[in-house]
PDB file of C-alpha atoms in Angstrom:
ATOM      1  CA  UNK A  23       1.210 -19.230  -3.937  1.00 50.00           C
ATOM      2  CA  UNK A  24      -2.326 -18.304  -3.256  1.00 54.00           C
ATOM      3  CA  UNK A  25      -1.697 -18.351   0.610  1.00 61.00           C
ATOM      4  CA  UNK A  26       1.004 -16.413   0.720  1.00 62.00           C
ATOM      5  CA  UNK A  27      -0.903 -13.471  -1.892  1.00 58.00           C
ATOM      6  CA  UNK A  28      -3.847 -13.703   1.082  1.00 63.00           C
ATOM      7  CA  UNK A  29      -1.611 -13.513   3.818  1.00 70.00           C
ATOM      8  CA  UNK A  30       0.033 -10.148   2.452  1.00 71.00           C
ATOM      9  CA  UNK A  31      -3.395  -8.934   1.645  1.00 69.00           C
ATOM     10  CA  UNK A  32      -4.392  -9.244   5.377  1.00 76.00           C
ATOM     11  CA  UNK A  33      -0.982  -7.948   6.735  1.00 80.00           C
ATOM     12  CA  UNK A  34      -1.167  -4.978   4.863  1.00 77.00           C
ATOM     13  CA  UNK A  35      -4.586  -4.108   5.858  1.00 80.00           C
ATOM     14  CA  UNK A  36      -3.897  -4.512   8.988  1.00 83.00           C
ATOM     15  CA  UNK A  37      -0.919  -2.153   9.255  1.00 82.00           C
ATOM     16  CA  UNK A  38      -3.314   0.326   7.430  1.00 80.00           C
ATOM     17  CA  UNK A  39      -5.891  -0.358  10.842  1.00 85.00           C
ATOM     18  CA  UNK A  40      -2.889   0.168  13.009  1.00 85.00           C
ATOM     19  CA  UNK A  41      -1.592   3.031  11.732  1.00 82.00           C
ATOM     20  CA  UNK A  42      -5.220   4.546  11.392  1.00 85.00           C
ATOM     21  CA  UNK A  43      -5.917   4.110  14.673  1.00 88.00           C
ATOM     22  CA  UNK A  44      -2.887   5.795  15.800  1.00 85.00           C
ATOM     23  CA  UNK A  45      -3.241   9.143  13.939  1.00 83.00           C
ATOM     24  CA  UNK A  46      -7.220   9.162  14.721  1.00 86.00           C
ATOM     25  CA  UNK A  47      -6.402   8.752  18.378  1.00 88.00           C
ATOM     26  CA  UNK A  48      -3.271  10.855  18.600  1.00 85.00           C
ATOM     27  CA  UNK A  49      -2.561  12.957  15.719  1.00 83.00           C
ATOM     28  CA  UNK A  50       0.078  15.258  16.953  1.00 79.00           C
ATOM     29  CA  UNK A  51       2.516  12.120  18.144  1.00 83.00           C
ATOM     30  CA  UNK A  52       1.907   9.494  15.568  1.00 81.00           C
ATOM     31  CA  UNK A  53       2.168  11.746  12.447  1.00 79.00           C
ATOM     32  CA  UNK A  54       5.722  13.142  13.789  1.00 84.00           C
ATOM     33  CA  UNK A  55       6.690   9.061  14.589  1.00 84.00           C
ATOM     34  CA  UNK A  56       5.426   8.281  11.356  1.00 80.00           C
ATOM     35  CA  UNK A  57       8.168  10.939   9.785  1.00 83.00           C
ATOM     36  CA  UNK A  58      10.741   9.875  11.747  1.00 89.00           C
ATOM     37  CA  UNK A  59      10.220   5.892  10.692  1.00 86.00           C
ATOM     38  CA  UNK A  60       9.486   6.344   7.328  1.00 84.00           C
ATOM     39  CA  UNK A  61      12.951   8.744   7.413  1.00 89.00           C
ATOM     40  CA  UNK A  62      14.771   5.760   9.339  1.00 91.00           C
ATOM     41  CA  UNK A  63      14.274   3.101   6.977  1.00 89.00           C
ATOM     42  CA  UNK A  64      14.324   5.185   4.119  1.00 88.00           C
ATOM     43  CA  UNK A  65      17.891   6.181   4.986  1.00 92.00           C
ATOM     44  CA  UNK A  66      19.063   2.396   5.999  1.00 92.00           C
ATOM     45  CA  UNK A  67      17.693   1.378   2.196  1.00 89.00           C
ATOM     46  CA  UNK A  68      19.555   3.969   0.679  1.00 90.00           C
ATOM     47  CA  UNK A  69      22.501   3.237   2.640  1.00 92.00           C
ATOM     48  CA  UNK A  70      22.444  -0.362   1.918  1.00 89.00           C
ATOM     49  CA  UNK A  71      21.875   0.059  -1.317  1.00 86.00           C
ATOM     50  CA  UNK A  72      24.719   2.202  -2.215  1.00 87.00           C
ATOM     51  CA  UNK A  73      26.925  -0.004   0.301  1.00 86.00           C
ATOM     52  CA  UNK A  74      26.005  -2.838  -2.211  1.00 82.00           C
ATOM     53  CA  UNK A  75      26.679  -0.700  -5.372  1.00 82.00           C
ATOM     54  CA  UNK A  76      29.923  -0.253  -3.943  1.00 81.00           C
ATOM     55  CA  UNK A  77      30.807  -3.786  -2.491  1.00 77.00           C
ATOM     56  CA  UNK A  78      29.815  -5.100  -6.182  1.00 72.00           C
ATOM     57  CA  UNK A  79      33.507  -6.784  -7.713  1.00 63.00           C
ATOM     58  CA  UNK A  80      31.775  -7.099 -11.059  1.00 63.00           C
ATOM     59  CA  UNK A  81      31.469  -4.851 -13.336  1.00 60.00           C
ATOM     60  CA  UNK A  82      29.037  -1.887 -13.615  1.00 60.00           C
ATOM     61  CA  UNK A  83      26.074  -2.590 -15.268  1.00 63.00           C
ATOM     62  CA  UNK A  84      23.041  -0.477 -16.242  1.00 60.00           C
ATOM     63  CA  UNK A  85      21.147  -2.029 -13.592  1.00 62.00           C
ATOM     64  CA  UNK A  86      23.913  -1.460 -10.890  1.00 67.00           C
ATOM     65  CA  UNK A  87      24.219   2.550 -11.639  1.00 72.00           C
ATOM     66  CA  UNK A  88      20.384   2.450 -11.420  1.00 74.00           C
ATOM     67  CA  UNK A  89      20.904   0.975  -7.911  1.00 78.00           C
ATOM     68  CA  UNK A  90      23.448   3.766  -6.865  1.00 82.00           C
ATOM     69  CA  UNK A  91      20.994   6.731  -7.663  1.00 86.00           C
ATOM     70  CA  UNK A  92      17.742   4.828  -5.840  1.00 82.00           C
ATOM     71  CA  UNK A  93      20.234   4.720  -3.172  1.00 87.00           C
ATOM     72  CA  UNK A  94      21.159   8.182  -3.042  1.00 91.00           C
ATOM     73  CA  UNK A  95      17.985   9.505  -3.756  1.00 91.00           C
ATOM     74  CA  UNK A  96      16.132   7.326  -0.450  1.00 90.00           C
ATOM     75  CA  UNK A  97      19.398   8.550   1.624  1.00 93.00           C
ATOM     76  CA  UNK A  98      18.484  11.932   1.287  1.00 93.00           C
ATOM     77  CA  UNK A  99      15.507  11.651   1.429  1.00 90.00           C
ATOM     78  CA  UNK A 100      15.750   9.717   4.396  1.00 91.00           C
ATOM     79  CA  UNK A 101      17.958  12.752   5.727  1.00 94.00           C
ATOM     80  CA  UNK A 102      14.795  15.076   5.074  1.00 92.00           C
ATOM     81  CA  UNK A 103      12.573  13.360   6.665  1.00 88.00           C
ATOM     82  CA  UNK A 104      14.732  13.271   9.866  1.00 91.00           C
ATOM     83  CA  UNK A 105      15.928  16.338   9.509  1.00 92.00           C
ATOM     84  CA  UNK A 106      12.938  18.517   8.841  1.00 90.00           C
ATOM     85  CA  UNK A 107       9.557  16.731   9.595  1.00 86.00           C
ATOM     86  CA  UNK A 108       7.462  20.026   9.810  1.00 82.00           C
ATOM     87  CA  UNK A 109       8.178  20.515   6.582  1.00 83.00           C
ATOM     88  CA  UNK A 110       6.814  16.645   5.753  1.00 78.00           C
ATOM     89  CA  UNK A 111       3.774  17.375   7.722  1.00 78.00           C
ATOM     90  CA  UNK A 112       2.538  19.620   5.690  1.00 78.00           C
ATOM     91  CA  UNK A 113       2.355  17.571   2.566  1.00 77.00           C
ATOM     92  CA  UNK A 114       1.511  14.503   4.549  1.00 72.00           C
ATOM     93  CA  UNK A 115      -2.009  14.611   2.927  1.00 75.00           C
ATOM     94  CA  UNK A 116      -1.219  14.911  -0.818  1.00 78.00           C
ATOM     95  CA  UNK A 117       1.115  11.645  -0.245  1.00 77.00           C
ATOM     96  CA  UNK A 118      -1.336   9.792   1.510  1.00 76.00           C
ATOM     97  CA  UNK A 119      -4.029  10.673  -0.842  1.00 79.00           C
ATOM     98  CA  UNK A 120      -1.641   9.789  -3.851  1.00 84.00           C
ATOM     99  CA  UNK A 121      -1.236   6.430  -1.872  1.00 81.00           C
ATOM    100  CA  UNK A 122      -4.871   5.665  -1.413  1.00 81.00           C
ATOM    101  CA  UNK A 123      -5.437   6.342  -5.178  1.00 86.00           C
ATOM    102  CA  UNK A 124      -2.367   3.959  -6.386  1.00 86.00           C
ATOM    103  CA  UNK A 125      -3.965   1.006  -3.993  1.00 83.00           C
ATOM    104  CA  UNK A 126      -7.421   1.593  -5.279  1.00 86.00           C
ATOM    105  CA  UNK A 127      -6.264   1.558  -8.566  1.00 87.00           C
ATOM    106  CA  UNK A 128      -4.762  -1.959  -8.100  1.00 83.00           C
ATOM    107  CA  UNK A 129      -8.136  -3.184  -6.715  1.00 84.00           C
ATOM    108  CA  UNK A 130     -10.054  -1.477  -9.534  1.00 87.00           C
ATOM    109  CA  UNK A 131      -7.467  -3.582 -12.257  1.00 86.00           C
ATOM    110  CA  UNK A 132      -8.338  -6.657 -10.336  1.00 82.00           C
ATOM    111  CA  UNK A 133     -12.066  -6.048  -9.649  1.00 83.00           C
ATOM    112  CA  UNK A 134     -11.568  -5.895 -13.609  1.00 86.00           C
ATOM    113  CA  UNK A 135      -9.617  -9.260 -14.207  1.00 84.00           C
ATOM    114  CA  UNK A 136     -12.332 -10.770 -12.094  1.00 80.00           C
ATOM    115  CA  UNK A 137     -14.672  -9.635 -14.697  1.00 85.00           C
ATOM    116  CA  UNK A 138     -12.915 -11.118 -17.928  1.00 85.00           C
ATOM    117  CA  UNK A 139     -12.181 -14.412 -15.710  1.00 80.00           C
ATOM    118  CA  UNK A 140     -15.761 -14.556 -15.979  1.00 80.00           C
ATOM    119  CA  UNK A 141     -16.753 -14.296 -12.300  1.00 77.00           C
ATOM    120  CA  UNK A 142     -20.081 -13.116 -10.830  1.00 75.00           C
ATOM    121  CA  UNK A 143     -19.341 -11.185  -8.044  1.00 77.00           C
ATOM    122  CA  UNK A 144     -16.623  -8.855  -9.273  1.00 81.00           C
ATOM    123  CA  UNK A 145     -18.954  -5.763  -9.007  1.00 84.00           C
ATOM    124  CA  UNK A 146     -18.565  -5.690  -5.165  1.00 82.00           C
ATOM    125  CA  UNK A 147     -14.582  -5.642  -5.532  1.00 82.00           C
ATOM    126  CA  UNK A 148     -15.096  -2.828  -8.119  1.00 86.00           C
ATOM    127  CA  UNK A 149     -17.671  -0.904  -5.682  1.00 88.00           C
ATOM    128  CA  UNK A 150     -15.385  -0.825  -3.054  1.00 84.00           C
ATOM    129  CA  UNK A 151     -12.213  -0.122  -5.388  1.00 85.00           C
ATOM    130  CA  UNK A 152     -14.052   3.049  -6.616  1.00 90.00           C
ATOM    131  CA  UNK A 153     -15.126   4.315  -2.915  1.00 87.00           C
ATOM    132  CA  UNK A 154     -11.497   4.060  -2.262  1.00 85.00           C
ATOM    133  CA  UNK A 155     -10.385   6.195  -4.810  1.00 89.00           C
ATOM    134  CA  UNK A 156     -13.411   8.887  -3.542  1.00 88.00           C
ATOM    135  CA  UNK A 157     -11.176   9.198   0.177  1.00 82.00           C
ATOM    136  CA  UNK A 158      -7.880   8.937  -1.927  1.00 83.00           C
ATOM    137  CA  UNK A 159      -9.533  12.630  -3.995  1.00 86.00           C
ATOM    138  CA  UNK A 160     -10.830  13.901  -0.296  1.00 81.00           C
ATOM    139  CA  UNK A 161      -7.551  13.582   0.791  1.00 78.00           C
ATOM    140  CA  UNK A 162      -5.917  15.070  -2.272  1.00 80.00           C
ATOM    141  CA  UNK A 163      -8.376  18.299  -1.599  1.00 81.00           C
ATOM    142  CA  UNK A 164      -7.671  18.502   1.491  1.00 68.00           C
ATOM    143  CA  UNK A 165     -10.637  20.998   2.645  1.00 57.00           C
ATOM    144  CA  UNK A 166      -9.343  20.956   6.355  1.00 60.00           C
ATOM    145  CA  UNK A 167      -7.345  23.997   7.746  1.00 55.00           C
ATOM    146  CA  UNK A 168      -5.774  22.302  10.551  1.00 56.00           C
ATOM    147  CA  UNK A 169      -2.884  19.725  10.126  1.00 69.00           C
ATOM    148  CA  UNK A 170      -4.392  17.779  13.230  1.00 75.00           C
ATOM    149  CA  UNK A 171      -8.221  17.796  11.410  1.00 77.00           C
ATOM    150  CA  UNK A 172      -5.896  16.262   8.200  1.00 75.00           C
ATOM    151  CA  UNK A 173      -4.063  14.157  10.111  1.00 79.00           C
ATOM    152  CA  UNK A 174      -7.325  12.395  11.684  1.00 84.00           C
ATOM    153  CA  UNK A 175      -9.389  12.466   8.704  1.00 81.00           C
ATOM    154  CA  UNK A 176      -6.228  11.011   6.793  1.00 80.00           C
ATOM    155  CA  UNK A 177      -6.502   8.226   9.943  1.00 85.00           C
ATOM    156  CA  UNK A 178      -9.922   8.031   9.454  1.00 87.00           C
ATOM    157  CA  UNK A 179      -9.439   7.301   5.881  1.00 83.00           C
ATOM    158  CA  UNK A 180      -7.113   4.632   6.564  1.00 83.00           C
ATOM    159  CA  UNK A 181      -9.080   3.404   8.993  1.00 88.00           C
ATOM    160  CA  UNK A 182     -12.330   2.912   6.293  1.00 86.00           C
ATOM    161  CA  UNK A 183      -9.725   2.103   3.300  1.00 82.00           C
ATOM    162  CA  UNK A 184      -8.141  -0.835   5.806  1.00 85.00           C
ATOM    163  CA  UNK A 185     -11.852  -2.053   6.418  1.00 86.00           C
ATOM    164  CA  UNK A 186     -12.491  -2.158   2.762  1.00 82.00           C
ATOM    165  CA  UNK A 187      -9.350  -3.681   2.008  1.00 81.00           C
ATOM    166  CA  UNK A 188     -10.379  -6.526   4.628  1.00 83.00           C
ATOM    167  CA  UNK A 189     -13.434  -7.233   2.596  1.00 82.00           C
ATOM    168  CA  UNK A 190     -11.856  -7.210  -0.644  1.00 78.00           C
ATOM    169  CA  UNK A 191      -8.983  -9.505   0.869  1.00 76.00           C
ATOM    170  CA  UNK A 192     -11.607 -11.783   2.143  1.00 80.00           C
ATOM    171  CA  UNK A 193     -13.487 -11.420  -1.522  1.00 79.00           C
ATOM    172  CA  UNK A 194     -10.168 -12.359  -2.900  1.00 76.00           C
ATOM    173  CA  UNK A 195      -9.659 -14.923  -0.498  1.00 76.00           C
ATOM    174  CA  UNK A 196     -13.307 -16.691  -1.325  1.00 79.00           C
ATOM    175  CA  UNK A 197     -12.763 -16.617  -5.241  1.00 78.00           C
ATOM    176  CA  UNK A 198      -9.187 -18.010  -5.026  1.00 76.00           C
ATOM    177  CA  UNK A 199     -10.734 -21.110  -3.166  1.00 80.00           C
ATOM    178  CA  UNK A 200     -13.864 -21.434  -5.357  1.00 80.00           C
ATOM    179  CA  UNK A 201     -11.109 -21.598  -8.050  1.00 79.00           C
ATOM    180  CA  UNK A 202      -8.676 -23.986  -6.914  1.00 80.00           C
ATOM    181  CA  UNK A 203     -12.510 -26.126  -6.308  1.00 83.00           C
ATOM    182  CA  UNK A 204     -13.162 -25.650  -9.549  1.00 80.00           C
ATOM    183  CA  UNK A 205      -9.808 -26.935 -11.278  1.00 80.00           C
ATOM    184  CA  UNK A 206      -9.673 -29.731  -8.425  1.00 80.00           C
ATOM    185  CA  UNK A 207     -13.053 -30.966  -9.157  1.00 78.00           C
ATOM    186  CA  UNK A 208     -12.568 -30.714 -13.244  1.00 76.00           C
ATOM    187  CA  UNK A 209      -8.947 -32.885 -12.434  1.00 72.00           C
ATOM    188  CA  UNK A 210     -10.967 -35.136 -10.809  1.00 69.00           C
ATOM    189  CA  UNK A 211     -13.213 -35.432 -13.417  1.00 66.00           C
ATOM    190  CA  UNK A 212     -10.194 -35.877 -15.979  1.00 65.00           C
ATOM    191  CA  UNK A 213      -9.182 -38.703 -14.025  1.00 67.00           C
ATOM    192  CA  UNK A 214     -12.295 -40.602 -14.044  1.00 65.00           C
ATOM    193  CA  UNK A 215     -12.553 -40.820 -17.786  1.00 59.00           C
TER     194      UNK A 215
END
């Protein structure tokens, strides 16, 4: 279980390095590809999603109905996005920024369970967590008149926030195997007496 948390952890901070990279090195391109994905896949999820509301024999629960309008609502969505990515340019920043805040706010609630699990080091999580959610505000401000300056600084933040989220994977990564040596080494002990 613990493997495959890591393994996530590293995958998505490496698409955040990726994806950094791309709009700090070629803002213009990579922010209009970046529309055009996102719009893409969120019009085959909608799609798919109300193709399976309406394949669905049984009959229509609360849960199902809930499916439908998720469905709808990432179709046309979707649709925007293809359709008019000027438009999703210009609040490119204030999504990112909400994005960074959401993530750091994860890492801030686990810097925090580190703490009541009684760990040593859960300051440095927290530190990082907290610096996270300073570019996640810069980005929400958004002091730069040009969409390219936003688009690079928003690369530039995701380019930092990947880096930290490295080092808190690799935190995680290092507790997680203290751990499981901890609980192996007290079942060992159990076993001897």
């Amino acid at each position: 279980m613990f493997r495959h948390l890591k393994a996530s952890m590293f995958v998505m901070q490496l698409v955040y390095l990726a994806l950094g990279l791309a709009l700090v090195f070629a803002p213009d391109m990579s922010a209009r590809v970046l529309c055009y994905a996102c719009g893409a896949a969120l019009l085959a999820v909608g799609l798919l999603a109300v193709w399976r509301f309406a394949a669905a024999r049984q009959e229509r629960l609360l849960f199902a109905w809930f499916s439908l309008v998720y469905g709808v609502l990432f179709t046309v969505l979707g649709i925007f996005l293809l359709v008019q990515p000027d438009t999703v340019l210009t609040v490119l920043p204030a999504v990112f920024g909400v994005f960074v805040l959401l993530d750091s706010l994860g890492r801030i609630q686990n810097a925090l369970e580190l703490r009541r699990a009684g760990l040593v080091r859960w300051w440095g999580m927290l530190f990082f967590a907290l610096l996270s959610v300073v570019l996640g505000v810069l980005i929400l401000i958004n002091p730069f008149a040009a969409l390219t300056t936003t688009v690079r600084v928003i690369g530039a933040v995701l380019l930092i926030e990947s880096v930290l989220g490295l080092a808190c994977a690799l935190y995680t990564s290092l507790v997680l195997r203290e751990l499981e040596k901890a609980v192996r080494d007290a079942g060992d002990d159990l076993m001897e007496v």
